[in-house]
Coordinates of C-alpha atoms in Angstrom, one line a residue:
M1 CA -8.4 23.9 -29.0
K2 CA -9.5 27.3 -27.5
Q3 CA -12.3 27.5 -30.0
D4 CA -13.4 23.9 -29.2
R5 CA -13.4 24.8 -25.5
A6 CA -15.5 27.9 -26.1
Q7 CA -18.0 26.0 -28.1
T8 CA -18.4 23.3 -25.5
S9 CA -17.6 25.2 -22.3
W10 CA -20.2 23.2 -20.3
C11 CA -18.0 20.2 -21.0
F12 CA -15.1 21.8 -19.2
H13 CA -17.0 23.2 -16.2
P14 CA -15.3 22.1 -13.0
V15 CA -18.3 20.0 -11.9
T16 CA -18.5 18.3 -15.3
M17 CA -14.8 17.4 -15.1
V18 CA -15.0 16.1 -11.5
V19 CA -18.1 14.0 -12.3
A20 CA -16.6 12.6 -15.5
G21 CA -13.4 11.6 -13.6
G22 CA -15.5 10.1 -10.8
L23 CA -17.6 8.0 -13.2
V24 CA -14.5 6.6 -14.8
M25 CA -13.0 5.7 -11.4
G26 CA -16.3 4.4 -10.3
L27 CA -16.5 1.9 -13.1
A28 CA -12.8 0.9 -13.0
L29 CA -12.7 0.5 -9.2
G30 CA -16.2 -0.8 -8.9
V31 CA -15.6 -3.7 -11.2
R32 CA -12.4 -4.4 -9.3
H33 CA -14.2 -4.1 -6.0
A34 CA -16.8 -6.7 -7.1
Q35 CA -14.3 -9.3 -8.2
G36 CA -14.5 -11.2 -5.0
I37 CA -18.2 -12.0 -5.9
F38 CA -16.9 -13.9 -8.9
L39 CA -14.4 -16.1 -7.0
V40 CA -16.9 -18.8 -5.9
P41 CA -18.9 -19.2 -9.1
V42 CA -15.8 -19.0 -11.4
T43 CA -13.8 -21.6 -9.3
L44 CA -16.8 -24.0 -8.9
E45 CA -17.7 -24.0 -12.6
Q46 CA -14.1 -24.1 -13.9
G47 CA -12.8 -26.5 -11.3
W48 CA -10.0 -24.2 -10.3
S49 CA -8.6 -23.6 -6.8
R50 CA -8.9 -20.3 -4.9
E51 CA -5.2 -19.8 -5.4
T52 CA -5.7 -19.9 -9.2
F53 CA -8.3 -17.2 -9.0
G54 CA -6.3 -15.3 -6.4
F55 CA -3.1 -15.5 -8.5
A56 CA -4.8 -13.9 -11.5
I57 CA -6.2 -11.0 -9.4
A58 CA -2.8 -10.7 -7.7
V59 CA -1.1 -10.4 -11.2
Q60 CA -3.7 -7.8 -12.0
N61 CA -2.7 -5.7 -9.0
L62 CA 1.0 -6.2 -9.8
M63 CA 0.6 -5.2 -13.4
W64 CA -1.4 -2.2 -12.3
G65 CA 1.5 -1.1 -10.1
L66 CA 4.1 -1.8 -12.7
A67 CA 2.3 0.0 -15.5
Q68 CA 1.2 3.0 -13.4
P69 CA 4.5 5.0 -13.6
F70 CA 4.7 4.6 -17.4
T71 CA 1.0 5.4 -17.8
G72 CA 1.7 8.4 -15.7
M73 CA 4.6 9.5 -17.9
I74 CA 2.3 9.2 -21.0
A75 CA -0.4 11.2 -19.3
D76 CA 2.1 13.9 -18.2
R77 CA 3.4 14.1 -21.8
F78 CA 0.3 13.7 -24.0
G79 CA -2.6 14.4 -21.6
A80 CA -5.0 12.3 -19.5
R81 CA -7.8 12.3 -22.1
R82 CA -6.1 9.9 -24.5
V83 CA -4.8 7.7 -21.7
I84 CA -8.3 7.3 -20.1
A85 CA -10.0 6.6 -23.4
A86 CA -7.4 3.9 -24.3
G87 CA -7.8 2.5 -20.7
L88 CA -11.5 2.1 -21.0
A89 CA -11.2 0.3 -24.3
L90 CA -8.6 -2.0 -22.9
Y91 CA -10.7 -2.7 -19.8
G92 CA -13.6 -3.8 -22.0
V93 CA -11.3 -6.1 -24.0
G94 CA -10.0 -7.6 -20.7
L95 CA -13.5 -8.3 -19.4
F96 CA -14.5 -9.9 -22.7
A97 CA -11.4 -12.1 -22.6
M98 CA -12.1 -13.1 -19.0
A99 CA -15.6 -14.3 -19.9
N100 CA -14.1 -16.5 -22.6
A101 CA -11.0 -17.8 -20.7
A102 CA -10.9 -21.6 -20.9
S103 CA -7.6 -22.1 -18.9
P104 CA -5.9 -20.6 -15.8
M105 CA -3.3 -19.1 -18.2
A106 CA -5.9 -17.3 -20.3
F107 CA -7.7 -16.1 -17.2
T108 CA -4.5 -14.7 -15.8
L109 CA -3.6 -12.9 -19.0
S110 CA -7.0 -11.3 -19.3
A111 CA -8.0 -10.7 -15.6
G112 CA -4.4 -10.1 -14.6
V113 CA -2.3 -8.5 -17.3
C114 CA -4.9 -6.8 -19.5
I115 CA -7.2 -5.4 -16.8
G116 CA -4.2 -4.5 -14.6
I117 CA -2.8 -2.2 -17.4
A118 CA -6.3 -0.9 -18.0
L119 CA -6.7 0.1 -14.3
S120 CA -3.5 2.1 -14.5
A121 CA -5.1 4.3 -17.1
T122 CA -8.6 4.6 -15.6
S123 CA -8.1 4.9 -11.8
F124 CA -7.0 7.6 -9.4
G125 CA -3.4 7.9 -10.7
V126 CA -4.3 9.5 -14.0
V127 CA -7.7 11.0 -13.0
Y128 CA -6.4 12.7 -9.8
G129 CA -3.4 14.0 -11.7
A130 CA -5.6 15.5 -14.4
L131 CA -7.9 17.1 -11.9
S132 CA -5.0 18.5 -9.9
R133 CA -3.7 20.3 -13.0
L134 CA -7.2 21.4 -14.2
M135 CA -8.3 22.9 -10.9
P136 CA -7.1 26.1 -9.2
P137 CA -5.3 25.5 -5.9
A138 CA -8.2 26.7 -3.8
R139 CA -10.6 24.0 -5.3
R140 CA -8.1 21.2 -5.7
N141 CA -8.9 19.3 -2.4
W142 CA -12.6 19.7 -3.1
A143 CA -12.2 18.3 -6.6
L144 CA -10.2 15.3 -5.4
G145 CA -12.6 14.6 -2.6
L146 CA -15.7 14.9 -4.7
A147 CA -14.3 12.8 -7.6
G148 CA -13.4 10.1 -5.1
A149 CA -17.0 10.3 -3.7
V150 CA -18.5 9.9 -7.1
G151 CA -16.2 7.0 -7.7
G152 CA -17.3 5.5 -4.4
L153 CA -20.9 5.8 -5.5
G154 CA -20.0 3.9 -8.7
Q155 CA -18.5 1.1 -6.6
F156 CA -21.5 1.0 -4.4
F157 CA -23.9 0.5 -7.3
L158 CA -21.7 -1.9 -9.2
V159 CA -21.5 -4.5 -6.3
P160 CA -25.2 -5.4 -6.3
T161 CA -25.3 -4.8 -10.0
A162 CA -22.6 -7.4 -10.6
Q163 CA -24.4 -9.9 -8.3
G164 CA -27.7 -9.3 -10.1
L165 CA -26.0 -9.8 -13.5
I166 CA -24.4 -13.1 -12.2
D167 CA -27.8 -14.3 -11.0
S168 CA -29.5 -13.5 -14.3
L169 CA -26.8 -14.0 -16.9
G170 CA -24.2 -16.2 -15.2
W171 CA -20.7 -15.0 -14.3
A172 CA -19.5 -15.0 -18.0
G173 CA -22.6 -13.0 -19.1
A174 CA -22.0 -10.5 -16.2
L175 CA -18.5 -9.9 -17.4
L176 CA -19.7 -9.2 -21.0
A177 CA -22.3 -6.7 -19.7
L178 CA -19.6 -4.9 -17.7
A179 CA -17.4 -4.8 -20.9
L180 CA -20.3 -3.1 -22.7
L181 CA -20.5 -0.5 -19.9
C182 CA -16.8 0.3 -20.4
A183 CA -17.6 1.3 -24.0
L184 CA -20.6 3.4 -23.0
L185 CA -18.4 5.5 -20.6
L186 CA -15.8 6.4 -23.3
P187 CA -17.2 10.0 -23.7
C188 CA -16.3 10.7 -20.0
A189 CA -12.6 10.9 -21.1
W190 CA -13.3 14.1 -23.2
P191 CA -13.6 16.7 -20.4
L192 CA -10.3 15.5 -18.7
D193 CA -8.1 17.4 -21.1
D194 CA -5.3 18.7 -18.9
Q195 CA -3.1 19.6 -21.9
P196 CA 0.3 19.2 -20.2
G197 CA 3.2 20.5 -22.2
Q198 CA 6.9 19.7 -22.5
A199 CA 9.3 21.1 -20.0
G200 CA 10.3 24.6 -20.9
M201 CA 13.9 26.0 -20.9
H202 CA 13.9 26.7 -17.1
E203 CA 11.4 24.0 -16.1
Q204 CA 12.5 20.8 -14.4
S205 CA 13.0 17.8 -16.7
L206 CA 11.5 14.4 -16.1
R207 CA 14.9 12.9 -15.3
A208 CA 15.7 15.6 -12.8
A209 CA 12.3 15.2 -11.2
L210 CA 12.8 11.4 -10.8
A211 CA 16.3 11.9 -9.4
E212 CA 15.0 14.5 -6.9
A213 CA 12.2 12.2 -5.8
F214 CA 14.4 9.1 -5.5
R215 CA 16.8 11.0 -3.2
H216 CA 13.9 12.1 -0.9
R217 CA 13.6 9.9 2.1
G218 CA 9.9 10.7 2.4
F219 CA 9.2 9.4 -1.1
W220 CA 10.5 6.0 -0.1
L221 CA 8.5 6.1 3.2
L222 CA 5.4 6.8 1.2
N223 CA 6.1 3.8 -1.0
L224 CA 6.6 1.4 2.0
G225 CA 3.5 2.8 3.9
F226 CA 1.3 2.5 0.8
L227 CA 2.2 -1.2 0.6
A228 CA 0.1 -1.9 3.7
C229 CA -2.9 -0.1 2.2
G230 CA -2.7 -2.3 -0.9
F231 CA -2.3 -5.5 1.1
Q232 CA -5.3 -4.7 3.3
L233 CA -7.8 -3.6 0.6
A234 CA -7.0 -6.2 -2.0
F235 CA -7.2 -9.1 0.6
I236 CA -10.5 -7.9 1.9
A237 CA -12.1 -7.1 -1.5
A238 CA -11.0 -10.5 -3.0
H239 CA -11.5 -12.9 -0.1
L240 CA -14.1 -11.4 2.3
P241 CA -17.0 -13.0 0.4
A242 CA -15.4 -16.5 0.6
Y243 CA -14.4 -15.9 4.2
L244 CA -18.0 -15.1 5.1
Q245 CA -19.3 -18.1 3.3
D246 CA -16.8 -20.3 5.1
K247 CA -18.2 -19.0 8.4
G248 CA -21.7 -19.9 7.3
L249 CA -23.1 -16.5 6.3
P250 CA -25.1 -16.4 3.0
A251 CA -23.6 -14.9 -0.2
S252 CA -26.1 -12.0 0.0
T253 CA -24.5 -10.9 3.3
A254 CA -21.1 -10.7 1.5
V255 CA -22.7 -8.6 -1.3
A256 CA -24.3 -6.3 1.3
G257 CA -21.0 -6.0 3.2
L258 CA -19.0 -4.9 0.1
A259 CA -21.8 -2.5 -0.8
V260 CA -21.6 -1.0 2.7
I261 CA -17.8 -0.5 2.2
A262 CA -18.5 1.2 -1.1
L263 CA -21.2 3.5 0.3
S264 CA -19.1 4.5 3.4
N265 CA -16.2 5.1 1.0
V266 CA -18.3 7.9 -0.7
V267 CA -18.4 9.8 2.6
G268 CA -14.9 8.9 3.7
T269 CA -13.1 9.8 0.5
Y270 CA -14.9 13.2 0.3
L271 CA -14.1 14.0 3.9
C272 CA -10.4 12.9 3.5
G273 CA -10.1 15.2 0.5
L274 CA -11.4 18.1 2.4
L275 CA -9.4 17.4 5.6
G276 CA -6.3 17.2 3.5
G277 CA -6.6 20.9 2.9
R278 CA -6.9 21.7 6.6
F279 CA -4.6 19.3 8.5
R280 CA -1.2 17.8 7.8
R281 CA -1.8 14.9 5.4
K282 CA 0.9 12.6 6.9
Y283 CA -0.8 12.7 10.3
L284 CA -4.2 12.0 8.8
L285 CA -2.6 9.0 7.0
C286 CA -1.2 7.8 10.3
G287 CA -4.6 7.9 11.9
I288 CA -6.2 6.0 9.0
Y289 CA -3.8 3.1 9.2
L290 CA -4.2 2.8 12.9
L291 CA -8.0 2.8 12.6
R292 CA -7.9 0.1 9.9
S293 CA -5.8 -2.1 12.1
A294 CA -8.0 -1.7 15.1
A295 CA -11.1 -2.4 13.0
M296 CA -9.6 -5.6 11.5
A297 CA -8.5 -6.8 14.9
L298 CA -11.9 -6.4 16.5
F299 CA -13.6 -8.0 13.5
V300 CA -11.5 -11.1 13.8
L301 CA -11.6 -11.4 17.6
L302 CA -15.3 -10.6 18.2
P303 CA -18.0 -13.1 17.4
L304 CA -19.1 -12.9 13.8
S305 CA -22.6 -11.8 12.9
S306 CA -24.4 -9.8 10.3
G307 CA -24.3 -6.8 12.7
S308 CA -20.5 -7.0 13.4
L309 CA -19.8 -7.5 9.6
Y310 CA -21.8 -4.4 8.6
L311 CA -20.1 -2.3 11.4
F312 CA -16.7 -3.5 10.3
C313 CA -17.5 -2.7 6.6
A314 CA -18.8 0.8 7.5
V315 CA -15.6 1.6 9.4
M316 CA -13.4 0.2 6.7
G317 CA -15.3 2.0 4.1
L318 CA -14.8 5.4 5.8
V319 CA -11.0 4.9 5.4
W320 CA -11.1 2.7 2.3
L321 CA -9.7 5.0 -0.4
G322 CA -9.3 8.1 1.7
T323 CA -5.5 7.4 1.6
V324 CA -5.4 8.1 -2.1
P325 CA -6.3 11.8 -2.3
L326 CA -4.2 12.3 0.8
T327 CA -1.2 10.5 -0.7
N328 CA -1.7 12.2 -4.0
G329 CA -1.9 15.6 -2.3
L330 CA 1.2 14.9 -0.3
V331 CA 3.2 14.1 -3.4
A332 CA 1.9 17.3 -5.1
Q333 CA 2.6 19.3 -1.9
V334 CA 6.3 18.2 -1.8
F335 CA 7.2 17.8 -5.5
G336 CA 4.8 20.0 -7.4
L337 CA 2.3 19.3 -10.2
R338 CA 4.4 19.1 -13.3
Y339 CA 5.2 15.3 -13.0
L340 CA 2.6 14.5 -10.4
T341 CA 1.0 11.6 -12.3
T342 CA 4.4 10.0 -12.9
L343 CA 5.6 10.4 -9.3
F344 CA 2.4 9.2 -7.9
G345 CA 2.7 6.2 -10.2
F346 CA 6.0 5.2 -8.6
V347 CA 4.5 5.6 -5.1
F348 CA 1.5 3.6 -6.2
F349 CA 3.7 0.7 -7.2
G350 CA 4.3 0.1 -3.5
H351 CA 0.5 -0.1 -3.0
Q352 CA 0.1 -2.6 -5.8
L353 CA 3.0 -4.7 -4.6
G354 CA 1.2 -5.0 -1.3
A355 CA -2.1 -5.8 -3.2
F356 CA -0.4 -8.6 -5.1
F357 CA 0.7 -10.3 -1.8
G358 CA -2.6 -9.6 -0.2
V359 CA -4.7 -11.4 -2.9
W360 CA -2.2 -14.2 -3.7
L361 CA -1.2 -15.0 -0.1
G362 CA -4.8 -15.0 0.9
G363 CA -5.6 -17.8 -1.5
Y364 CA -2.3 -19.6 -0.9
V365 CA -2.6 -19.6 2.9
F366 CA -6.2 -20.7 2.8
D367 CA -5.4 -23.6 0.5
V368 CA -2.6 -24.7 2.9
T369 CA -4.2 -24.0 6.3
R370 CA -7.9 -23.9 5.4
S371 CA -8.1 -20.6 7.2
Y372 CA -7.6 -16.9 6.6
D373 CA -6.5 -16.1 10.2
L374 CA -2.8 -15.7 9.5
I375 CA -3.5 -13.2 6.7
W376 CA -5.8 -11.1 8.9
G377 CA -2.9 -10.9 11.4
V378 CA -0.4 -9.8 8.7
G379 CA -2.8 -7.1 7.6
I380 CA -3.2 -5.8 11.1
A381 CA 0.6 -5.6 11.6
L382 CA 1.2 -3.9 8.3
G383 CA -1.3 -1.2 9.2
V384 CA 0.6 -0.4 12.4
M385 CA 3.9 -0.4 10.5
A386 CA 2.4 2.0 7.9
A387 CA 1.4 4.5 10.6
A388 CA 5.0 4.4 12.0
L389 CA 6.5 5.0 8.6
H390 CA 4.3 8.0 7.7
Y391 CA 4.9 9.9 10.9
P392 CA 8.5 11.0 10.2
I393 CA 7.9 12.0 6.5
N394 CA 9.3 15.5 5.7
D395 CA 6.3 17.1 4.0
R396 CA 7.9 20.5 3.3
E397 CA 7.6 21.8 -0.3
I398 CA 10.8 21.5 -2.2
L399 CA 11.9 25.0 -3.3
R400 CA 13.8 25.0 -6.6
P401 CA 15.8 28.0 -7.9
G402 CA 13.9 29.9 -10.6
P403 CA 15.4 31.3 -13.8
M404 CA 18.0 34.0 -13.5
P405 CA 16.5 37.5 -14.2
V406 CA 17.4 39.1 -17.5
P407 CA 19.4 42.3 -16.8
A408 CA 17.8 45.5 -18.2
I409 CA 19.6 47.1 -21.1
S410 CA 20.2 50.8 -20.5

């Protein structure tokens, strides 16, 4: 392996690794970010309800959260490179199966189960874990912020790209084109070779690390607070296009709004990564959740127009995925790097549990009430709750006893 690295040193340059990780996240999260654009054409052509579509995407979020701890364990044991490559391949298979799904069950298995597991292997849990291990401490916040920014650019370009593919190829053809893109990005897994090893004689075991984390009150507060993040983002990404069309705005406005979120997210994620190295992360997270709730409240209460939509999307974009490098950094700060991907996977389950309810309840409540107003209110309240939960987190590093010194032999 040392000889391979010497021969292809450019492949393991810090910038190369960061960009590769960002491109993988950009594709994985960009396709997910654009799923709301598929809601109307898929349900109209297939004759399904919005709850049917929303349930499939809700299952995707839940499967992502359920799989993330186990994907993290595999990455911590065998390395991120293999996990990311397998995830990209599975993502392509899932998109291909979505395009050919003829029933709600088939759609749920492909869009929900298959892509949900693929996301656990190609998104920030595995990528940020690898970069945290690959980068020296002085460059870690920079690497996480820049990788998130590159991923945000991918999301920005994929939203109009997906709409253009739908317009020219239809929704099924668009999914097949995105599946091909997954295959083309497989080489990006190569630089992310963090080479984690087994625990040494004096190193903490996985079982001990999990027991330590589960006894830590802050670990559970992070889980509960991250639930609000998942609820808010998944609801907006999946239902904002339909919400805007119900209010009389054209589909192109929704596409532009999602693109604004993605573009603002580039700046926001990078800045949050840098700010995490200068200020206490738990206070930054409190501020993000309060800002989100305020933005959502003003968006719902003020008269809707293209201008108010774009302003809302710009603000939400600035704090869209900024919670992720901060939360990941907080887990690393308290518990260390050895099992970072695994521990972040458990925290991320809370995020995805919230995402499940955000997407599914959005569709269910709309079908029952013909309105999204109740879900907007729940999202606002959860943001305030998340800020209150993060404030008392004990973010001091856990100091563990080192190995006993070997006495000198005289």
